[in-house]
Short mmCIF file of C-alpha atoms in Angstrom, two decimals:
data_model
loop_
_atom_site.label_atom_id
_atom_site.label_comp_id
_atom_site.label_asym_id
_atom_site.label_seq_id
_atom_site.Cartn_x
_atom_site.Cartn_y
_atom_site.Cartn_z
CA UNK A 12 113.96 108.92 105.66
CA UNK A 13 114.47 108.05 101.86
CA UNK A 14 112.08 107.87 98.92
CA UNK A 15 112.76 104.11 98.83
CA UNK A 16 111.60 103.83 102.68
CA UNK A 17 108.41 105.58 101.67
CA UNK A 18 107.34 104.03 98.79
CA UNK A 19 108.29 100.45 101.02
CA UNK A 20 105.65 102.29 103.72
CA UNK A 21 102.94 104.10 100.83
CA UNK A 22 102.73 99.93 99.79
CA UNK A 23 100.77 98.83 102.81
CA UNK A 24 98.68 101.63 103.18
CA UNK A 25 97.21 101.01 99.79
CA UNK A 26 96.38 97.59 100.71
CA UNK A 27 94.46 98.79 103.75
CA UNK A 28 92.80 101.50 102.15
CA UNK A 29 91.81 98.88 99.35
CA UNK A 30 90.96 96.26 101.99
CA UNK A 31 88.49 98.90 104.25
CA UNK A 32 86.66 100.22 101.10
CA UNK A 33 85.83 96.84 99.71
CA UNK A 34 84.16 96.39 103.15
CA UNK A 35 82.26 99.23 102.88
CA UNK A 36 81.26 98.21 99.87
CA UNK A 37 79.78 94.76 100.35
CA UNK A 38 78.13 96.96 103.81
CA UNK A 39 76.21 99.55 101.92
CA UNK A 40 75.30 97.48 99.34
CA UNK A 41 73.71 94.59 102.10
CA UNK A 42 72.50 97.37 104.30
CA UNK A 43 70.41 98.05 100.85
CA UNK A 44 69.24 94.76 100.00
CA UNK A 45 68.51 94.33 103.97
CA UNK A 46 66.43 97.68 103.46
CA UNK A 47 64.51 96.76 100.17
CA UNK A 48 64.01 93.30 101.27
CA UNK A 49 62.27 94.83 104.85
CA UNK A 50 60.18 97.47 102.54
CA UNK A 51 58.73 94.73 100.22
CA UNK A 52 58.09 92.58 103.50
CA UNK A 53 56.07 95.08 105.23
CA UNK A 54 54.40 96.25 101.53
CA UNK A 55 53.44 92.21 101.65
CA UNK A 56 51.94 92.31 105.50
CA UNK A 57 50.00 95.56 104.71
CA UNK A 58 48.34 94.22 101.53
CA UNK A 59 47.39 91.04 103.36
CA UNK A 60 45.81 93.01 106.40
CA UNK A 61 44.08 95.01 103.80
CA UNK A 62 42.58 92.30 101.91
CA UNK A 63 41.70 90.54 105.65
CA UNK A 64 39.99 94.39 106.53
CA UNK A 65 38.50 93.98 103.22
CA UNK A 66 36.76 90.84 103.15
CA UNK A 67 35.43 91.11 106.72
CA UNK A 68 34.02 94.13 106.01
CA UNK A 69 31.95 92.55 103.06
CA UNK A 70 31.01 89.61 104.74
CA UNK A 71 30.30 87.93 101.09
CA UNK A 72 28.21 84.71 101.19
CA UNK A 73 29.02 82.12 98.24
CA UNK A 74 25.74 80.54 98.88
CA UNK A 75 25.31 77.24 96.80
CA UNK A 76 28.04 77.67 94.35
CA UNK A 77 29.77 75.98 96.94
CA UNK A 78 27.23 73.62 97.83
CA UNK A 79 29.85 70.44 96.96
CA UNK A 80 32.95 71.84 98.16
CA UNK A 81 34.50 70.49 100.90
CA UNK A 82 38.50 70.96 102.16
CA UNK A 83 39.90 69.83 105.07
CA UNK A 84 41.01 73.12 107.50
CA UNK A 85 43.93 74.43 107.33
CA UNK A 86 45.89 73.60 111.00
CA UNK A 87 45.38 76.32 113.73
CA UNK A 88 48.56 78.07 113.64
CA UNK A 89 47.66 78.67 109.36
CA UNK A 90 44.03 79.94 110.12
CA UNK A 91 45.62 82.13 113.41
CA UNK A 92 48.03 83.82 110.91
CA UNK A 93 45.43 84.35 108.35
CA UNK A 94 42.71 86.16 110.72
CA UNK A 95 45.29 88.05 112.78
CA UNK A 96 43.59 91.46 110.62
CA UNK A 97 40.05 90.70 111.62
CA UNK A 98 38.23 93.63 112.44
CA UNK A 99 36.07 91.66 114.39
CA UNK A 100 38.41 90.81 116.63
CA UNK A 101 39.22 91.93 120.77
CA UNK A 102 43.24 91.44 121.12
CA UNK A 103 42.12 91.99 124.44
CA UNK A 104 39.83 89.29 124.68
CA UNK A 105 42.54 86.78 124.14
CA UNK A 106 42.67 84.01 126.82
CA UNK A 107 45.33 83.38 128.69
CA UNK A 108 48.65 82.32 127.13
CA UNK A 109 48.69 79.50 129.89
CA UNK A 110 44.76 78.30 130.41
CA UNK A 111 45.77 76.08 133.47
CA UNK A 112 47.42 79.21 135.94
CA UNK A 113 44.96 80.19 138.16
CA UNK A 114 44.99 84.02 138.46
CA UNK A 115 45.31 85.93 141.12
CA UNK A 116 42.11 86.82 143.06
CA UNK A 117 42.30 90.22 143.16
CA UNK A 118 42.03 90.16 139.36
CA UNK A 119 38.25 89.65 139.18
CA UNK A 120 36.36 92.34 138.30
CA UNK A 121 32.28 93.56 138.77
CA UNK A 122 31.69 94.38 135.08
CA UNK A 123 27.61 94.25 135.31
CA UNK A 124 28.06 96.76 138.93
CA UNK A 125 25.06 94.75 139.83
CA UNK A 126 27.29 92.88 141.79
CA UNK A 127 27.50 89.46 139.54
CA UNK A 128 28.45 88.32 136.56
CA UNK A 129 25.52 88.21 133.83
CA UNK A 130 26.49 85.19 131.57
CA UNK A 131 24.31 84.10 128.36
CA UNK A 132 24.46 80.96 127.00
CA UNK A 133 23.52 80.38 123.31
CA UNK A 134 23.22 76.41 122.21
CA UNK A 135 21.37 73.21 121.42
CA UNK A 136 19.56 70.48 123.21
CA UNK A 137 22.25 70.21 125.49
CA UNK A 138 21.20 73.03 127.82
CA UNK A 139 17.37 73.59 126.37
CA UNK A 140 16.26 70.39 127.55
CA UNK A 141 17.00 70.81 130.92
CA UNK A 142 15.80 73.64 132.50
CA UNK A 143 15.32 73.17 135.91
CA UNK A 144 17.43 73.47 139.20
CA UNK A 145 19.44 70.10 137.72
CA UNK A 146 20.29 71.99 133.93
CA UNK A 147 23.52 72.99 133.34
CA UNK A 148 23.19 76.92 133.35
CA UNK A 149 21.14 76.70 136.29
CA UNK A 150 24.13 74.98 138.12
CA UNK A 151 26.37 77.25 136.59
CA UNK A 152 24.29 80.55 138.20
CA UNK A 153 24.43 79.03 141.13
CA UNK A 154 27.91 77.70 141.75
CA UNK A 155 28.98 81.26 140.55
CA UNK A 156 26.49 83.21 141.97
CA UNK A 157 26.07 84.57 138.43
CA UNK A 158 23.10 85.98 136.47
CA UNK A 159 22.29 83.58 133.68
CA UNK A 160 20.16 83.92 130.73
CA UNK A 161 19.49 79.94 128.38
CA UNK A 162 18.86 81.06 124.98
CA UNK A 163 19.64 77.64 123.74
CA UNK A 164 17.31 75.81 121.51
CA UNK A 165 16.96 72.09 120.65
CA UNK A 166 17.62 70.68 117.69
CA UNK A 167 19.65 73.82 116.36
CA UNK A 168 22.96 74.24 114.82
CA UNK A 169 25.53 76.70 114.19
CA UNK A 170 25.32 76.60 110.30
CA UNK A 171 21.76 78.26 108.18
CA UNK A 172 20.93 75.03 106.19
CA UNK A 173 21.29 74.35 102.67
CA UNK A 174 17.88 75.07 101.50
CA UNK A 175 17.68 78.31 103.34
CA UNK A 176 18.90 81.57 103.22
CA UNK A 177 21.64 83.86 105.37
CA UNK A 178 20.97 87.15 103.78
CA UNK A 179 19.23 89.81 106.81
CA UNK A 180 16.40 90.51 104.27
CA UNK A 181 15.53 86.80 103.25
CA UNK A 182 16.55 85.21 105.99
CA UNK A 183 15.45 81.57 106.50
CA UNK A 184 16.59 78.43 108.99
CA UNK A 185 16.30 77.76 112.35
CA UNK A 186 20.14 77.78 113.99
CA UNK A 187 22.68 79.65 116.53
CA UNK A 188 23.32 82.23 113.60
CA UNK A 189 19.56 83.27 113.70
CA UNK A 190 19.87 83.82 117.18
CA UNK A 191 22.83 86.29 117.30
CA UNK A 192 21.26 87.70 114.36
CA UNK A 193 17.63 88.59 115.94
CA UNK A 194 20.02 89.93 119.57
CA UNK A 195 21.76 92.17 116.60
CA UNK A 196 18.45 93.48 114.76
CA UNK A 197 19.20 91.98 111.49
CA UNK A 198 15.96 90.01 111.61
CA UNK A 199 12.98 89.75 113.48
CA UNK A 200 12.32 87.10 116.36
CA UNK A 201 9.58 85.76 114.34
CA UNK A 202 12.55 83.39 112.54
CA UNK A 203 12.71 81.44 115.45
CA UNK A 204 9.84 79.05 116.32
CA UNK A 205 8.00 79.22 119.90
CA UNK A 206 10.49 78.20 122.42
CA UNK A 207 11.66 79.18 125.94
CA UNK A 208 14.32 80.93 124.25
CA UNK A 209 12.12 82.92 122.25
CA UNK A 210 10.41 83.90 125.41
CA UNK A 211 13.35 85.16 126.76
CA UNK A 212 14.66 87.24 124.31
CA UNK A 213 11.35 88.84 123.88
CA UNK A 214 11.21 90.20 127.02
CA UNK A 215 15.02 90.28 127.99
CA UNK A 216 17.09 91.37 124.53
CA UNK A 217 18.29 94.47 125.83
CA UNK A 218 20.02 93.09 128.96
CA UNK A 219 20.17 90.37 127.09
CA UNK A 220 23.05 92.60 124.90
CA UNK A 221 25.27 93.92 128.07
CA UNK A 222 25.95 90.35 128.74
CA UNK A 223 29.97 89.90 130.37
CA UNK A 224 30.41 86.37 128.93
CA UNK A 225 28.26 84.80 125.82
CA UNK A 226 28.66 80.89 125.97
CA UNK A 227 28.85 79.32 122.69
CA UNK A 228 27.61 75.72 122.90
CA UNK A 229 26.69 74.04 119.35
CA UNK A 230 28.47 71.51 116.91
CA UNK A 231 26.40 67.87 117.88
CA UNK A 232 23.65 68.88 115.49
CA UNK A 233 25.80 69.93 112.80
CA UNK A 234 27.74 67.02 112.87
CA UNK A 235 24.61 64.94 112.90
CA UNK A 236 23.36 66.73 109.80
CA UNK A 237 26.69 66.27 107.87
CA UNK A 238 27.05 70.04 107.24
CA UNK A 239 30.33 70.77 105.59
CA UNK A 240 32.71 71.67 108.28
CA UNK A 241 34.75 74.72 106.35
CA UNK A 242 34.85 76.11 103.30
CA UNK A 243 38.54 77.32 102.78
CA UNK A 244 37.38 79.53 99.56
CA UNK A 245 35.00 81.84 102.25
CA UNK A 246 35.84 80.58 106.05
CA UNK A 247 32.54 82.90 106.93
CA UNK A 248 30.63 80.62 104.76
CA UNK A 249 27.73 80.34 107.05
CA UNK A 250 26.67 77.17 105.18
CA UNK A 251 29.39 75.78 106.92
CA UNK A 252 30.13 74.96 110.94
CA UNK A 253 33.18 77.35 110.60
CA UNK A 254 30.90 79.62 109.07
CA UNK A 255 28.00 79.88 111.41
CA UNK A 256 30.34 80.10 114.21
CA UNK A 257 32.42 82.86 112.81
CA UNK A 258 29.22 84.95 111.98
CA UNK A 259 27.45 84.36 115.43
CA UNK A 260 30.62 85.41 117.08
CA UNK A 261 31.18 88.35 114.39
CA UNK A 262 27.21 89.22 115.30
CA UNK A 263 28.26 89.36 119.61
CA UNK A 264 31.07 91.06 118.98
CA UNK A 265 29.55 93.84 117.44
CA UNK A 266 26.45 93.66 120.21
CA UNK A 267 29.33 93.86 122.92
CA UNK A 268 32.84 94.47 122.19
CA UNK A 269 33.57 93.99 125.89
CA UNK A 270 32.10 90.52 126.48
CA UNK A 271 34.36 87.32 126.64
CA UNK A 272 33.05 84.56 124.21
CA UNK A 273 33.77 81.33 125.12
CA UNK A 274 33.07 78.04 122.83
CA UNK A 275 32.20 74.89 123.92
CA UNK A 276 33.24 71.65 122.76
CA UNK A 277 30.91 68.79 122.41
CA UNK A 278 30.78 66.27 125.32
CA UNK A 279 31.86 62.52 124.52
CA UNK A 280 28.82 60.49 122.26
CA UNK A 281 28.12 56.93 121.67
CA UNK A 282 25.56 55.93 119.10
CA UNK A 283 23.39 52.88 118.95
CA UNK A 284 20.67 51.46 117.01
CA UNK A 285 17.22 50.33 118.41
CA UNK A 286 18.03 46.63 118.23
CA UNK A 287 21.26 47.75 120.12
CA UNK A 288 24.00 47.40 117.64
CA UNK A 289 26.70 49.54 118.07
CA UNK A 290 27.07 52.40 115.56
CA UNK A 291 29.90 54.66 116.77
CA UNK A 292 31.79 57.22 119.43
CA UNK A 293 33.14 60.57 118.76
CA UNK A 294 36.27 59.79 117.34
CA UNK A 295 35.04 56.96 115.10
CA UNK A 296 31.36 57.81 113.49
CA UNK A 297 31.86 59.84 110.91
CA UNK A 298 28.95 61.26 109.24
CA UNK A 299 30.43 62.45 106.30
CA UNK A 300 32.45 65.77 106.66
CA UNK A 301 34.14 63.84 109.61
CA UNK A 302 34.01 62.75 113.08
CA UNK A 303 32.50 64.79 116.03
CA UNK A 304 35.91 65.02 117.23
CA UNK A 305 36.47 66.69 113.83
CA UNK A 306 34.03 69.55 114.44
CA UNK A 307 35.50 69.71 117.59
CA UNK A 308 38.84 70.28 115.84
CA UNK A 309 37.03 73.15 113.48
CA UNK A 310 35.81 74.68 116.80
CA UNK A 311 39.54 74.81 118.57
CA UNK A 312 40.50 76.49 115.11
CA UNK A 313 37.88 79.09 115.21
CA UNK A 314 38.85 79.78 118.50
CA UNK A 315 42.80 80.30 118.12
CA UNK A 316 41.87 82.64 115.56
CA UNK A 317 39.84 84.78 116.68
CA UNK A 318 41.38 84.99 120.53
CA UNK A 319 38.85 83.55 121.76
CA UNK A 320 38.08 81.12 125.28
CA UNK A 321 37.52 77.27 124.56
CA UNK A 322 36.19 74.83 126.66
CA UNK A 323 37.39 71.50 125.63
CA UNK A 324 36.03 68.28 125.13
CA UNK A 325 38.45 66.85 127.42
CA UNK A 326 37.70 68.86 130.22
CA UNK A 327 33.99 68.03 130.11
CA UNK A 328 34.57 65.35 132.74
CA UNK A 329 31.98 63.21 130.14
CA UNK A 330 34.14 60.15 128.47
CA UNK A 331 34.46 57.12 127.62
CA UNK A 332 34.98 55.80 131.19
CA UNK A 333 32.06 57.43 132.84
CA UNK A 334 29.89 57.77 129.73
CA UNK A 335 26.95 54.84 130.89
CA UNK A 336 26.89 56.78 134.42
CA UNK A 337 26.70 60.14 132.72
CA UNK A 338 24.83 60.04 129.41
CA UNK A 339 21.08 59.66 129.15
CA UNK A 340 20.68 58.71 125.01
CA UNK A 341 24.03 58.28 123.75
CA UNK A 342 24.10 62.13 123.34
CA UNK A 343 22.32 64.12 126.00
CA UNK A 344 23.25 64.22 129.79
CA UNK A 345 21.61 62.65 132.90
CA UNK A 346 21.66 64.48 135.96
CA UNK A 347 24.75 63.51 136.98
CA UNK A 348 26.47 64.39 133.71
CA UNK A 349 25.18 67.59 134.08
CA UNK A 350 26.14 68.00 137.39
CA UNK A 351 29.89 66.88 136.30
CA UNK A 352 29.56 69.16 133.34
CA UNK A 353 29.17 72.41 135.50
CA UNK A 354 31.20 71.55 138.14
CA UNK A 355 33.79 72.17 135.70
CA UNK A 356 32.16 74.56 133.18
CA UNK A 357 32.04 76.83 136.49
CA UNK A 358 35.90 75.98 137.57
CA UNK A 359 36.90 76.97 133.89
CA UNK A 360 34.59 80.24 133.96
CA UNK A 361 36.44 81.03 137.48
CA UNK A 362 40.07 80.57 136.96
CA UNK A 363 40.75 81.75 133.52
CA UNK A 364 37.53 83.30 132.20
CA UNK A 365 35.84 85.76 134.99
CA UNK A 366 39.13 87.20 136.19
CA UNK A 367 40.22 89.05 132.69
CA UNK A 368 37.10 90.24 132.45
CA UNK A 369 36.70 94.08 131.55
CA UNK A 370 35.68 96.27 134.02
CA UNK A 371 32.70 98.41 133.12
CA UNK A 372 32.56 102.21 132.54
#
């Protein structure tokens, strides 16, 4: 072969040699930009989770310098991303991805080995005015063969009020977040006024504590009082119905890291004035911060979250359609309503609640 038939050969393999190390290249140098991008991504994630760890660890109250502030909240999937570093927070606990498949029986667990499930419910009027065999957590014991404690109390809500105080050591204002506060030994039970409930957590606290399922029920007197649904500058503002939730569910979860929490949507209302004019319904009165099918929406936002269970308005079996056979006041519950109420408080406790239960050392 001749020097001309090798330089006509030599030509080509230049090219190619050219060709494959501009490829590597542009490789090495995306593979590095792919690499640095990924490092600054996951410097990003850990700063958030470390701010998140921060600020739940401080629990800061802004107290009255946000007295007039109020925002819309942000849409559930915003406020899920945001809290998915809360310390506070079971990823175990989570509810099911899909709330309407039943699951299978052998899934249900013992947790109290006393051979039911102990379930405490902490709300307003709702449950506290009716206490007898025809109340709603009396139904509920028995259609689950459960053992139930009623720590609600009338004419409560979620959120301290403005004029008082949420600080352990000056405590002041009658609400849910008092409650979970006296079960946790911040404050003394003297903050609540004489009640059945008061009773009962005298005598039962302790037991009161080991508790598989805590039942959440507030929102109707919060909505009536106008309290400021969220405060996106401090979303444990407890000032605010976001607020008092968070912290009462922050307070259980440190009482019980193993109990389910589930939160309870407010039945359907209808509002009317002594001569009998119409004032409103749940999705058109609103009382300032919004509707009560707003602070329904703050409560579904709290509870995506956080992981936690939610019984919704819509499966209350209380609307629009049945509300003159089911409603005593506009607001509270005949028998029947309860009765309705239960029935499917108790199916929702059965299929997706009581069967991911933990089981118990």
């Amino acid at each position: 072969m001749g020097s001309n038939d090798k330089k006509k050969i030599s030509k080509p393999l230049s090219i190619i040699i050219v060709v494959f190390a501009v490829i590597g290249v542009i490789s090495v140098g995306y593979l590095g930009f792919k690499g640095i991008q990924s490092l600054l991504g996951n410097s990003e994630e850990n700063q958030n989770v470390a701010t998140l760890l921060e600020n739940a660890k401080e629990n800061k109250y802004e107290g009255e310098e946000n007295s007039n502030v109020y925002a819309e909240e942000k849409p559930a999937e915003v406020a899920s991303e945001e809290s998915s570093g809360n310390i506070f927070v079971d990823p175990t606990q989570k509810a099911p991805e899909n709330q309407n498949e039943t699951p299978a029986p052998e899934q249900k667990l013992d947790v109290n080995n006393d051979g039911r499930v102990q379930i405490t419910f902490l709300g307003d009027s709702i449950l506290d005015n009716f206490r007898g065999e025809t109340g709603i957590c009396e139904l509920v014991a028995k259609e689950l063969d459960a053992k139930v404690y009623n720590i609600a109390i009338g004419g409560t809500p979620a959120s301290v009020p403005r004029n008082g105080s949420p600080y352990d050591d000056t405590f002041d204002g009658e609400c849910g977040l008092a409650v979970t506060k006296i079960l946790a030994g911040k404050i003394t039970i003297d903050h609540i006024y004489a009640c059945e409930a008061k009773t009962i957590i005298s005598e039962h606290a302790e037991d009161i504590k080991k508790s598989d399922i805590f039942v959440i029920e507030y929102g109707i007197n919060d909505f009536l009082a106008g309290r400021m649904r969220v405060n996106m500058d401090d979303l444990n503002d407890p000032f605010t119905y976001e607020g008092g939730l968070r912290m009462m569910i922050y307070d259980l979860q440190a009482i019980n890291p193993n109990a389910a929490i589930v939160l309870c949507q407010t039945t359907y209302i209808e509002l009317y004035r002594d001569n009998g004019e119409y004032v409103g319904n749940t999705y058109t009165l609103d009382n300032g911060p919004g509707t009560a099918a707003d602070y329904n929406g703050t409560m579904e936002s709290v509870a995506n979250a956080l992981g936690l269970y939610i019984f919704k308005h819509a499966d209350t079996g209380i609307d629009v359609y049945n509300f003159n056979d089911t409603v005593l006041d506009g607001i509270h519950l005949n028998e029947n309503g309860r009765a309705i109420y239960a029935e499917n408080f108790s199916k929702f406790l059965k299929t997706q609640v009581i069967p991911n239960l933990h089981k118990g050392d």
